[in-house]
mmCIF file of C-alpha atoms and ligand atoms in Angstrom:
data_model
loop_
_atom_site.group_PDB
_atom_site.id
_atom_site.type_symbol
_atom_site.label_atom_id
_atom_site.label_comp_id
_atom_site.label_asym_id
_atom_site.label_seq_id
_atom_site.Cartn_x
_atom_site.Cartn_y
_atom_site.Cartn_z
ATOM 1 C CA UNK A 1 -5.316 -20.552 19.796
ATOM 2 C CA UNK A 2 -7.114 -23.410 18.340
ATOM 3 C CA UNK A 3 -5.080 -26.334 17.257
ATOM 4 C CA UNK A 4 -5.326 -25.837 13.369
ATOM 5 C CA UNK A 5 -5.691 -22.623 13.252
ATOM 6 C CA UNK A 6 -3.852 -21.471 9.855
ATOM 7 C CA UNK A 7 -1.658 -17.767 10.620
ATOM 8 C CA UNK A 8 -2.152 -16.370 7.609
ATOM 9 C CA UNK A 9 0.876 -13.586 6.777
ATOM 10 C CA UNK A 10 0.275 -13.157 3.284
ATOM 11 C CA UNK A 11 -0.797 -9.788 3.513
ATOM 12 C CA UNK A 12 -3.447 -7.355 5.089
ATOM 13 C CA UNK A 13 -5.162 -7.372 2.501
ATOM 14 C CA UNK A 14 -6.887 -10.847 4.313
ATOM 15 C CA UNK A 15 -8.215 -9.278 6.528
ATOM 16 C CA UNK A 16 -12.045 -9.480 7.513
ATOM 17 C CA UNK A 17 -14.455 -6.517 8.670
ATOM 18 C CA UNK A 18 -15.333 -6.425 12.448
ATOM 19 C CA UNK A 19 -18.557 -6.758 13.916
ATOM 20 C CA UNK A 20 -19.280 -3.134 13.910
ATOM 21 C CA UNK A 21 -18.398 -2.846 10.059
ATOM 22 C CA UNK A 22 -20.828 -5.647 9.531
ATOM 23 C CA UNK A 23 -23.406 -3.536 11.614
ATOM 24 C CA UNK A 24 -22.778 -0.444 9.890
ATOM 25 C CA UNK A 25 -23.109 -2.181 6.519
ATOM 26 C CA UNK A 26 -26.562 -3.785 8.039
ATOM 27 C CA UNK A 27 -27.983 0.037 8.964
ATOM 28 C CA UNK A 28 -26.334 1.755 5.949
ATOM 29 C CA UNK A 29 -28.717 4.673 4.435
ATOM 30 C CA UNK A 30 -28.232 3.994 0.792
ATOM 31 C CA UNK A 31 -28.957 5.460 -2.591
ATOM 32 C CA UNK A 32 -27.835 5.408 -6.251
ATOM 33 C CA UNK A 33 -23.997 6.772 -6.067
ATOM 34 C CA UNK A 34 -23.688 7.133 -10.014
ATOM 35 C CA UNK A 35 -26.309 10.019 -9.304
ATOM 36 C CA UNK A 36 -24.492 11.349 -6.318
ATOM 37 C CA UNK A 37 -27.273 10.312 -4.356
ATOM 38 C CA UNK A 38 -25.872 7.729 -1.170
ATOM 39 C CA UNK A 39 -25.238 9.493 1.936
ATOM 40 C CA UNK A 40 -23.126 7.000 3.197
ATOM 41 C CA UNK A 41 -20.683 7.649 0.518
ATOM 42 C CA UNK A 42 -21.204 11.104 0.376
ATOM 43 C CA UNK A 43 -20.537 11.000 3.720
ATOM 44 C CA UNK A 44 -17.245 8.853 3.486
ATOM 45 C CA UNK A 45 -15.712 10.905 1.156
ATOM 46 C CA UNK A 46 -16.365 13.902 2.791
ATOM 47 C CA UNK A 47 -14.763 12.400 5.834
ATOM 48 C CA UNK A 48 -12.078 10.857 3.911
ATOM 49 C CA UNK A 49 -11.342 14.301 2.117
ATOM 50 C CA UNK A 50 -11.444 16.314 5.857
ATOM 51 C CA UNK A 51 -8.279 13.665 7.034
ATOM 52 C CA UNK A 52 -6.135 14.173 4.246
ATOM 53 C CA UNK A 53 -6.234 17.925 4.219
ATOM 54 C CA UNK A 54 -7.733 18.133 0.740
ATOM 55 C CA UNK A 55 -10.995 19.795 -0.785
ATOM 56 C CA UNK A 56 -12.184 15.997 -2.123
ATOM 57 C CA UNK A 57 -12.780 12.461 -2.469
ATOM 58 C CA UNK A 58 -13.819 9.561 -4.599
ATOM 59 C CA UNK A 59 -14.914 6.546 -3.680
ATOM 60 C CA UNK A 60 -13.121 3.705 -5.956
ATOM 61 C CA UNK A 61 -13.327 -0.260 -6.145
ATOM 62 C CA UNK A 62 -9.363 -0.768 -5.806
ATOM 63 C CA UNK A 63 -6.050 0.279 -5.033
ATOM 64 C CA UNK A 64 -5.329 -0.530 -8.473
ATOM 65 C CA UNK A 65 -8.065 1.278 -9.935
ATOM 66 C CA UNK A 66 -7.112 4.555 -7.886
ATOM 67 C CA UNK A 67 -4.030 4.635 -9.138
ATOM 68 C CA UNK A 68 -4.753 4.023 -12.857
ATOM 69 C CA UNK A 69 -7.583 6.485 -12.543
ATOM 70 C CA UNK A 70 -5.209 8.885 -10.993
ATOM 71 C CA UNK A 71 -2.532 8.149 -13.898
ATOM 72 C CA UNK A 72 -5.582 9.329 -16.174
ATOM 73 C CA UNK A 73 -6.385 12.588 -14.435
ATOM 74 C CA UNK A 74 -2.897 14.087 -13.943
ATOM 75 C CA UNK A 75 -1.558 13.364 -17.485
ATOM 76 C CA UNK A 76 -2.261 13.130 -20.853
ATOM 77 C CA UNK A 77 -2.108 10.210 -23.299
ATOM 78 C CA UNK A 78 1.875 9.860 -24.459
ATOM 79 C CA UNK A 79 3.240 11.682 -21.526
ATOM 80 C CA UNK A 80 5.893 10.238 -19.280
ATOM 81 C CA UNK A 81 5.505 9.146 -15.437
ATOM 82 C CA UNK A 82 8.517 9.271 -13.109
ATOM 83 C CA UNK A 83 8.030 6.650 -10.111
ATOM 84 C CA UNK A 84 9.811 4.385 -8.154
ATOM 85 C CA UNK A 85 11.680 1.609 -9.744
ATOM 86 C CA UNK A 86 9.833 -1.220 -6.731
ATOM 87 C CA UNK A 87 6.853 0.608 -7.120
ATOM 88 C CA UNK A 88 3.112 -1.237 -7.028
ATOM 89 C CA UNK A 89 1.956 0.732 -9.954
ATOM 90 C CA UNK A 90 5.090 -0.508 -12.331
ATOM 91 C CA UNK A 91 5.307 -3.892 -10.890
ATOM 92 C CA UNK A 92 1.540 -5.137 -10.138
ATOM 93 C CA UNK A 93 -0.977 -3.660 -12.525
ATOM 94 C CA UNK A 94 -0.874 -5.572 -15.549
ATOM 95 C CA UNK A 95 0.950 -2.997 -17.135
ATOM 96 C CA UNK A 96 -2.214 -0.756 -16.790
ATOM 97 C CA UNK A 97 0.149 2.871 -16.965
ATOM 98 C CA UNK A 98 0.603 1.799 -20.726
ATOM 99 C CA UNK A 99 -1.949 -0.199 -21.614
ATOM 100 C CA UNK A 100 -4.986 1.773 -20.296
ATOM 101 C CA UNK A 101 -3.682 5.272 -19.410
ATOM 102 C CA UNK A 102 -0.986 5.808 -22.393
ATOM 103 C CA UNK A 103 2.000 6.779 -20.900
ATOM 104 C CA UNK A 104 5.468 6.352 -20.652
ATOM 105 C CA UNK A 105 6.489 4.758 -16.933
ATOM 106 C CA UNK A 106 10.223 6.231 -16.112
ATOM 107 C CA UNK A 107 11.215 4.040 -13.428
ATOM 108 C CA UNK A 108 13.968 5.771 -10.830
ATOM 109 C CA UNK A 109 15.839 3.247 -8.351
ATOM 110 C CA UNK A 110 16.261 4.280 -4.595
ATOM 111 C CA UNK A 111 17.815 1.950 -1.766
ATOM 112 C CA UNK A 112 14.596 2.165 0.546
ATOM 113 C CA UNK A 113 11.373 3.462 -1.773
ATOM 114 C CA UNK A 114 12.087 7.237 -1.403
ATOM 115 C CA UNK A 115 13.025 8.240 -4.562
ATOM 116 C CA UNK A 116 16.482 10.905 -4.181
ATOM 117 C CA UNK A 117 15.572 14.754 -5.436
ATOM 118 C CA UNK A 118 18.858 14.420 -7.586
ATOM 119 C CA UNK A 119 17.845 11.407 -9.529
ATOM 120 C CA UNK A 120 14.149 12.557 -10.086
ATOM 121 C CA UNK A 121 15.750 15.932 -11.434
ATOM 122 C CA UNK A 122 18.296 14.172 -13.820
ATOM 123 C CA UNK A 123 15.196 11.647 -15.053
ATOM 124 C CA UNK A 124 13.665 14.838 -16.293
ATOM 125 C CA UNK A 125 13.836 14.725 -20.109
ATOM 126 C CA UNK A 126 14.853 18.218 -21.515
ATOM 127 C CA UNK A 127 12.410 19.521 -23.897
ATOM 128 C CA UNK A 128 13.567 17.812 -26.936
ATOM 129 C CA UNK A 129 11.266 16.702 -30.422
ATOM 130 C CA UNK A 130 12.272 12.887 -29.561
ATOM 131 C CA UNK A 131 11.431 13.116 -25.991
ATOM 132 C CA UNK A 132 8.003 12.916 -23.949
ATOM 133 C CA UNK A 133 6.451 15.486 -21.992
ATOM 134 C CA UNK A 134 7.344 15.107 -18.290
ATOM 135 C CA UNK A 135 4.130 15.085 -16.599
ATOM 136 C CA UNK A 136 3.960 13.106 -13.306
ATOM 137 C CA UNK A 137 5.845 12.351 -10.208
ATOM 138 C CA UNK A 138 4.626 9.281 -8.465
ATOM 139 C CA UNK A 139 5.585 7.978 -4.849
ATOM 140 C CA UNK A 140 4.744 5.445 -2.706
ATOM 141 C CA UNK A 141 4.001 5.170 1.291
ATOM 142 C CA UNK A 142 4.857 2.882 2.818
ATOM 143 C CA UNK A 143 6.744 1.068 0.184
ATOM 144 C CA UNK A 144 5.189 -2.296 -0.340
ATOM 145 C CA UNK A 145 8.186 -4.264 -2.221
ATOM 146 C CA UNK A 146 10.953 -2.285 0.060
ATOM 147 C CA UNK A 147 9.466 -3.550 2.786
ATOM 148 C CA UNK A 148 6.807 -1.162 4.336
ATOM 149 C CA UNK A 149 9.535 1.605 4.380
ATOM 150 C CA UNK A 150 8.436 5.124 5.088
ATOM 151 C CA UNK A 151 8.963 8.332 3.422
ATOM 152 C CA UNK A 152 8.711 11.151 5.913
ATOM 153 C CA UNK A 153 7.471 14.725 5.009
ATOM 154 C CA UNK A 154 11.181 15.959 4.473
ATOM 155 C CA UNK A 155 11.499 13.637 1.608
ATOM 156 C CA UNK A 156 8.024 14.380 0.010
ATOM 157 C CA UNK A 157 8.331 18.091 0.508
ATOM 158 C CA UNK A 158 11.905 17.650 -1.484
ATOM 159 C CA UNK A 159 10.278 15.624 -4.393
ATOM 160 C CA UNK A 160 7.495 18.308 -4.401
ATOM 161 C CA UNK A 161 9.969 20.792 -5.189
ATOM 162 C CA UNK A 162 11.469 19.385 -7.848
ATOM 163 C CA UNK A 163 7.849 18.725 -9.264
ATOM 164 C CA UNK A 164 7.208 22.227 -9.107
ATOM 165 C CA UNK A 165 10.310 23.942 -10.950
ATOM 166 C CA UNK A 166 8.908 21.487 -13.821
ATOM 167 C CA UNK A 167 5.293 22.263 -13.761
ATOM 168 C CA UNK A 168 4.593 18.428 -13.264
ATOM 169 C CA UNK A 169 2.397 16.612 -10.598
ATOM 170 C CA UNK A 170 2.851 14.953 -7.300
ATOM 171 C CA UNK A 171 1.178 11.802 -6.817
ATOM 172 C CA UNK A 172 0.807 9.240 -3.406
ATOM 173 C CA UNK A 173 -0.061 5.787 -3.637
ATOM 174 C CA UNK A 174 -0.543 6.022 -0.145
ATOM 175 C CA UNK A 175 -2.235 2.189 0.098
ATOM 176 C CA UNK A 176 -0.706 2.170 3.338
ATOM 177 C CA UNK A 177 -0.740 5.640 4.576
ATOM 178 C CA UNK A 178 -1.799 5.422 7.955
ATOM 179 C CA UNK A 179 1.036 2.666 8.837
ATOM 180 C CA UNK A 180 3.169 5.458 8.067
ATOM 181 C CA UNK A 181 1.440 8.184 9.808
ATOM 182 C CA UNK A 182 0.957 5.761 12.923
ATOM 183 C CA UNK A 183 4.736 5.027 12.820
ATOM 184 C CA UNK A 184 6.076 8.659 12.531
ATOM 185 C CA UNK A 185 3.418 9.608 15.364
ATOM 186 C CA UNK A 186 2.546 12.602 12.806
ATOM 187 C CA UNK A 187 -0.835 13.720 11.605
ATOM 188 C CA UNK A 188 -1.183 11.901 8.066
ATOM 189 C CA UNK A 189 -1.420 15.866 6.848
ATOM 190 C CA UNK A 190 1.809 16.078 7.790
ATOM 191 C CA UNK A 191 2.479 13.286 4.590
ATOM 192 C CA UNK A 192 -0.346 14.510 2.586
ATOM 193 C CA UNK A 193 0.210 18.146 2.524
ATOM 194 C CA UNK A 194 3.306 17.855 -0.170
ATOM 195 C CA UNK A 195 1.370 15.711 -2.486
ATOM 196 C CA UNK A 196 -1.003 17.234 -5.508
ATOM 197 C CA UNK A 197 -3.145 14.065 -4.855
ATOM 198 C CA UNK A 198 -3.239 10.459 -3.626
ATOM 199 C CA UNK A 199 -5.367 7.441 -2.741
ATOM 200 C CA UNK A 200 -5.298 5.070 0.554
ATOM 201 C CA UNK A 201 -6.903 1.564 0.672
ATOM 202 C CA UNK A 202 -9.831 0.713 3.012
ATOM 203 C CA UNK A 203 -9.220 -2.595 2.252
ATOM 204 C CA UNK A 204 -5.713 -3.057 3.878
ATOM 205 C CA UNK A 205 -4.863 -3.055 7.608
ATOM 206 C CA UNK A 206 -8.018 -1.215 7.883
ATOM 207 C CA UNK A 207 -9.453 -4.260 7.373
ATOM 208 C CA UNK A 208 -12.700 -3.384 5.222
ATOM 209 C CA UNK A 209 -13.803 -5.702 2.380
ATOM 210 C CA UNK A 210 -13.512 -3.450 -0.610
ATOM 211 C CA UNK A 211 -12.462 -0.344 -1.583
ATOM 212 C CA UNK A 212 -9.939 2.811 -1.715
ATOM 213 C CA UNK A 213 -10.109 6.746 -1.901
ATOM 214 C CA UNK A 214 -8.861 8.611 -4.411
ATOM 215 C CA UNK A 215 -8.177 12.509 -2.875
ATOM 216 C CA UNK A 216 -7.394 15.856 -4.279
ATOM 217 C CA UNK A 217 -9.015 18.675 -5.586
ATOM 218 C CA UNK A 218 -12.320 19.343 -6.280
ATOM 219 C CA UNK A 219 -11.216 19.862 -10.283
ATOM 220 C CA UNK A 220 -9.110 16.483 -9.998
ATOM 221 C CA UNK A 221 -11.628 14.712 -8.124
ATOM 222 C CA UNK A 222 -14.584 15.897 -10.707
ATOM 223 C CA UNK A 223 -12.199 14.752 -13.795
ATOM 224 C CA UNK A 224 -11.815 11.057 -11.743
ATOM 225 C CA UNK A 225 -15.354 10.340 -11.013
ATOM 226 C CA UNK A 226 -16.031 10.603 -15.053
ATOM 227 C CA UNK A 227 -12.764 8.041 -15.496
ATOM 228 C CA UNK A 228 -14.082 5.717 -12.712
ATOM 229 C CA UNK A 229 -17.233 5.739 -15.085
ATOM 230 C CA UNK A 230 -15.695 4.571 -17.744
ATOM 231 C CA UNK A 231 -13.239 2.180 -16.366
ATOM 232 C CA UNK A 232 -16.802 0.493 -15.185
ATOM 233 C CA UNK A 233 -16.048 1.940 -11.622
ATOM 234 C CA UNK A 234 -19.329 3.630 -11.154
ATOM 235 C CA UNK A 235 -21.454 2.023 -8.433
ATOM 236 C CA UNK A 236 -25.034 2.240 -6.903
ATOM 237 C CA UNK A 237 -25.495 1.757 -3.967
ATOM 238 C CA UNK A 238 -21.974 1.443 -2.675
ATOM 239 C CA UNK A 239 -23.124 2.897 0.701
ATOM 240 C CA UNK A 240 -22.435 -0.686 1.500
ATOM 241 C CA UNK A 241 -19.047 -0.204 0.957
ATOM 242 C CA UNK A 242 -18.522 2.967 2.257
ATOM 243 C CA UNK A 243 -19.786 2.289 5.510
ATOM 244 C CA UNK A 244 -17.468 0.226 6.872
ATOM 245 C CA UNK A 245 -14.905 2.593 5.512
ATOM 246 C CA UNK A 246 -16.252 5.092 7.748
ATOM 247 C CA UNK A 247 -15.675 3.103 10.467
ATOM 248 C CA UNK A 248 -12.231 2.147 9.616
ATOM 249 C CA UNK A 249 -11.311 5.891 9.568
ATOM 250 C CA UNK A 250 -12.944 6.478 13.057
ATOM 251 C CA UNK A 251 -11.845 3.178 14.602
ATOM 252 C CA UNK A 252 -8.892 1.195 12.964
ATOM 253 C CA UNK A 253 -6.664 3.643 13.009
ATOM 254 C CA UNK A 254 -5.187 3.728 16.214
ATOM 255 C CA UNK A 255 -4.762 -0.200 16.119
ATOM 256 C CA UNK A 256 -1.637 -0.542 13.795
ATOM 257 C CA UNK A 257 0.795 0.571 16.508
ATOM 258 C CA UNK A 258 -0.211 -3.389 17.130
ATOM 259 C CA UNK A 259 0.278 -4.259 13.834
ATOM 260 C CA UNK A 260 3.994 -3.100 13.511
ATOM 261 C CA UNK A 261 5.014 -4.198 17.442
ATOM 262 C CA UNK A 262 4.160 -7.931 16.027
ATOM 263 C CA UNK A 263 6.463 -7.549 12.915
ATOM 264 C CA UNK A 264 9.240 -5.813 14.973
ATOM 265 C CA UNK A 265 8.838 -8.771 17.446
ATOM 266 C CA UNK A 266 8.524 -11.225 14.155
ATOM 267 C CA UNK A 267 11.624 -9.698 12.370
ATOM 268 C CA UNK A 268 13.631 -9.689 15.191
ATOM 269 C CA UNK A 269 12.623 -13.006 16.093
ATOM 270 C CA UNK A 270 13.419 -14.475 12.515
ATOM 271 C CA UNK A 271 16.922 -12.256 12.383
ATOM 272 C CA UNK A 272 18.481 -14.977 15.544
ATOM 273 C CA UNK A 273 17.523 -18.149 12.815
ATOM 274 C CA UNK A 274 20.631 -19.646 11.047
ATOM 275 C CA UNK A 275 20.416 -18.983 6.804
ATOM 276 C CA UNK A 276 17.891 -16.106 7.259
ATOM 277 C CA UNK A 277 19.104 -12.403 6.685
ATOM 278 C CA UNK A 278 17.095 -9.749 7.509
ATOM 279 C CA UNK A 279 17.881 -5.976 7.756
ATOM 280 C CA UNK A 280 16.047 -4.445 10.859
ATOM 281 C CA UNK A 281 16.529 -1.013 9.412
ATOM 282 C CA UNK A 282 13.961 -2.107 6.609
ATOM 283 C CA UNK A 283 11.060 -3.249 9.138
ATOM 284 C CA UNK A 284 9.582 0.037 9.717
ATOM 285 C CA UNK A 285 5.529 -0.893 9.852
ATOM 286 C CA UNK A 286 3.714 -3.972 9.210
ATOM 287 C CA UNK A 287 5.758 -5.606 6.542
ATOM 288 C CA UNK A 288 8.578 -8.056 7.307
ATOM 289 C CA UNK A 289 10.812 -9.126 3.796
ATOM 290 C CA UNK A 290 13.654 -11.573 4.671
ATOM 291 C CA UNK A 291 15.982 -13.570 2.403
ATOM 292 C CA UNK A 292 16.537 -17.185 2.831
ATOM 293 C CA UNK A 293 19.464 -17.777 0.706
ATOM 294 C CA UNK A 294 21.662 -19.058 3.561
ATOM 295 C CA UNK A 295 18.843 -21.769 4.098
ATOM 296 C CA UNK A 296 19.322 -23.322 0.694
ATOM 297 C CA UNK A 297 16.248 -23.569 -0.724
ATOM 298 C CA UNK A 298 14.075 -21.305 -3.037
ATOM 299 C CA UNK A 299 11.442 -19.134 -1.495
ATOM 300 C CA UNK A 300 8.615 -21.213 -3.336
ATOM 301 C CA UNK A 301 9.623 -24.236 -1.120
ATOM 302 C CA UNK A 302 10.421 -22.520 1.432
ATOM 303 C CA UNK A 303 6.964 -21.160 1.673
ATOM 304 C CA UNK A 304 5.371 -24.675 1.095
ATOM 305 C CA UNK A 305 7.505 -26.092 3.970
ATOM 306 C CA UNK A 306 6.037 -23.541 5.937
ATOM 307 C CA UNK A 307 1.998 -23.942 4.784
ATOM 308 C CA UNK A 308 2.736 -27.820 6.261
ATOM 309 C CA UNK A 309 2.945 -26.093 9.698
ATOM 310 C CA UNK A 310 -0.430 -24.162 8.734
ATOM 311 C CA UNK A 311 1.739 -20.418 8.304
ATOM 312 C CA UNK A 312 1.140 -18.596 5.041
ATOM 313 C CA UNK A 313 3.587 -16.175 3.754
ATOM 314 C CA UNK A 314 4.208 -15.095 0.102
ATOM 315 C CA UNK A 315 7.319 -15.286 -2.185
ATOM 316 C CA UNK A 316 9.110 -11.328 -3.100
ATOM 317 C CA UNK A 317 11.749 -12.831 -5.377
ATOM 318 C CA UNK A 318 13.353 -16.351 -5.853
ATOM 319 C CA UNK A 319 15.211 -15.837 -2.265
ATOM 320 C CA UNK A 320 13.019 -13.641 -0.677
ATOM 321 C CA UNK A 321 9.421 -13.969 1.298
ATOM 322 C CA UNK A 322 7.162 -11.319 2.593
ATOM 323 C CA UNK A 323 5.524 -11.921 5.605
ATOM 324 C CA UNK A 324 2.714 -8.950 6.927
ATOM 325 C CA UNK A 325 1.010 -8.245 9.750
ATOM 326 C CA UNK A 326 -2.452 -6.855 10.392
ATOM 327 C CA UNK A 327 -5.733 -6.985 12.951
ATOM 328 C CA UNK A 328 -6.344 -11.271 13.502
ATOM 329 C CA UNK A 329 -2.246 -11.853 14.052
ATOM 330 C CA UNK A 330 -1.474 -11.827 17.600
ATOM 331 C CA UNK A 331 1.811 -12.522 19.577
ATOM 332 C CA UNK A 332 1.381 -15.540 20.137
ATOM 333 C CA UNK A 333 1.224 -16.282 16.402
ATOM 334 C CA UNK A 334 4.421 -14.653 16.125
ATOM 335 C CA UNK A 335 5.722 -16.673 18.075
ATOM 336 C CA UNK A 336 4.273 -19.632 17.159
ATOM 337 C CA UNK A 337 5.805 -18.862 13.464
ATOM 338 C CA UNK A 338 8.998 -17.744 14.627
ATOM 339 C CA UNK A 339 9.362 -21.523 16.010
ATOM 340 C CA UNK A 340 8.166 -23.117 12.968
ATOM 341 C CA UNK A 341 10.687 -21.066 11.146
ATOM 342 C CA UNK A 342 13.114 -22.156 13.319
ATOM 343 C CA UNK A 343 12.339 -25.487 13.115
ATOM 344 C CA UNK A 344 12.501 -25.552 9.211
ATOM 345 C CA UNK A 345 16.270 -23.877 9.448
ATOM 346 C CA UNK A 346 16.827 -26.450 11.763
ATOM 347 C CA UNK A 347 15.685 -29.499 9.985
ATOM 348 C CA UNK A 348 17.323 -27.994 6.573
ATOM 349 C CA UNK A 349 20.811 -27.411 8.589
ATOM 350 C CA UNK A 350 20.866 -31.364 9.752
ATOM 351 C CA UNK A 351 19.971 -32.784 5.969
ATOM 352 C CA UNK A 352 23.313 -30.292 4.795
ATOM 353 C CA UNK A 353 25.086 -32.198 7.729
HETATM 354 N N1 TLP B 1 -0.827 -4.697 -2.710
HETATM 355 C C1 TLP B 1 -1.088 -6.095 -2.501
HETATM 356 C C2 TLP B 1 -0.619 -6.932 -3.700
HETATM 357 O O1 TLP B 1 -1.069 -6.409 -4.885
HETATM 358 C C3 TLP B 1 0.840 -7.108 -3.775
HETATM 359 C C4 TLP B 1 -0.437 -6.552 -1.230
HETATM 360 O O2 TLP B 1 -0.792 -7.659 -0.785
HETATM 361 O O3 TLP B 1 0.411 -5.844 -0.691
HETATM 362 N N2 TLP B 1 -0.551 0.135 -3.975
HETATM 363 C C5 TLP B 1 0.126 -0.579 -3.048
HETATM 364 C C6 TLP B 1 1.299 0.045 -2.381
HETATM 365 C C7 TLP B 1 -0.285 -1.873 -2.726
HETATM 366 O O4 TLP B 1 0.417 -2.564 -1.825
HETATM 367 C C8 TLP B 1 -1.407 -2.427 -3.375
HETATM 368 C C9 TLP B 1 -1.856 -3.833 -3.081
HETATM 369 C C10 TLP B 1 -2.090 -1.643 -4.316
HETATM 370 C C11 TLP B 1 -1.622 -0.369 -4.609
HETATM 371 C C12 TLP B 1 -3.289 -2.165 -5.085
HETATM 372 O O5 TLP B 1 -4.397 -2.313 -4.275
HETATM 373 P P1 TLP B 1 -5.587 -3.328 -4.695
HETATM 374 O O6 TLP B 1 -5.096 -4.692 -4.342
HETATM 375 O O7 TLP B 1 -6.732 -2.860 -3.871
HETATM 376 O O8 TLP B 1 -5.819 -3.156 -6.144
#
């Protein structure tokens, strides 16, 4: 480890492409994608359609984009979106369900991301003159601001059914699929196969520079690639982009088994620190949320104390950080982290004295 070396825990979405992405990018047969015409991407989504079980894919900038996109093609303007209360698409973009796609976002609380069958049914509006038409169901896996909690098939296939007695749609932002898939040692089918559509992130603890896949039918998918054109999402040739992607879905699969052994070993670590809480339960893949109430001081300082010692970590709410772990973090950052954690507590604990 080289002396000021910064661990950087802010998420995976830091992470850089490997040598063989930067390869594949180098020998990438390319062509203009707006006319259909790479093969890389062609390829990609082809590939990316195959894993998930679905006839489909579309190659998109962004997480973000994916999901408004997706927003778009399942509904229509003034209808009304069920999702999770925590969820990326109601918390993180800009507001994007309304401002962009129309719609009415219903949000539904749930202790650990997976939204309960009961509440989803009795946040169905009755047909009514005053009330929208319900049109979409949207989850999340894993569950960014619960903590990288998983939903398991069970719980999807249970949503799915109450989607179905109400003619609306299921939708995954699966960002993070393959930390769940990984973690429940199931093929991500398994997750996918309850789900009218969804879109995963290259760009994440896959570690490629850019991108995300949108997948569904070939109707969906067809309606999508029009709304990625005129969201400004249509790109040449983004054979660059896809071909790293294809090597993230043949290669960087496998690896997150790592990812989540170093947050077990960094939550479990940081739960034996004085002020910190931390459930265990909640540390399911690569994403480790703590509060530091018991420490006091606010998370922004917190996380300022702790860029001194050359860790970065990012702020969840005024008590609470998010620390993540992907491909670049090794053990003996953990550990190294865990002791400048400790070391804060400690210092803090002496100045209270
Ligand atoms: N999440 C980012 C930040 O935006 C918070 C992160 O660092 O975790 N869905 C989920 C579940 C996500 O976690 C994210 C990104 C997105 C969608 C959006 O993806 P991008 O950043 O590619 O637009």
């Amino acid at each position: 480890m080289a002396a000021k070396e910064t661990i950087d825990f802010r998420s995976d979405t830091v992470t850089l492409p490997t040598e063989e992405m930067l390869e594949a990018i180098r020998h990438a047969e390319l062509g203009d994608d707006v006319f259909g015409e790479d093969p890389t991407v062609n390829r990609l989504e082809k590939l990316a359609a195959e894993r998930m079980g679905k006839e489909a894919a579309l190659l998109v900038t962004s997480g973000t984009q994916a999901n408004l996109i997706s927003l778009m093609s399942n509904t229509k303007r003034g209808e009304l979106v069920i999702l999770e209360a925590e969820s990326h698409i109601y918390w993180y973009e800009v507001g994007g369900i309304s401002m962009i796609a129309g719609l009415l976002p219903w949000p539904v609380k749930s202790p650990l991301g997976a939204l309960d069958p009961e509440d989803v049914e009795a946040a169905i509006l009755p047909q009514n003159i005053h009330f929208p038409e319900p049109a979409l169901i949207c989850l999340e896996n894993t569950h960014n601001r619960h903590g990288g909690t998983i939903i398991t098939p069970d719980q999807i296939k249970a949503i799915n059914e109450v989607a179905q007695i109400h003619g609306m749609k299921l939708y995954l932002d699966g960002a993070r699929i393959f930390n769940a898939a990984i973690a429940l040692r199931v093929d991500v089918k398994e997750i996918t196969k309850y789900v009218d559509n969804l879109m995963f992130c290259l760009s994440k603890s896959l570690c490629c520079p850019v991108g995300s896949l949108l997948v569904g039918t070939d109707e969906f998918i067809k309606k999508s690639r029009k709304l990625r054109k005129v969201l400004g999402g249509g790109m040449r040739q983004a054979g660059i982009i896809a071909a790293p992607g294809i090597v993230a879905l043949e290669r960087m699969i496998d690896r997150l088994e790592e990812d989540h052994r170093n947050a077990r070993l960094l939550a479990e670590g940081i739960a034996k620190i004085k002020g910190i809480q931390i459930d265990l339960s909640y540390v399911q893949t690569n994403i480790v949320c703590f509060d530091i109430s018991g420490l006091g001081i606010a998370a922004d300082l917190f996380i300022s104390k702790l860029k001194e010692k050359d860790i970065l970590a990012l702020t969840l709410a005024e008590n609470k950080v998010r620390m993540v772990t992907h491909r670049g973090i090794e053990k003996e950052h953990v550990e190294k982290s865990i002791a400048a954690i400790e070391s804060i507590s400690n210092e803090l604990h002496l100045e209270l004295k």
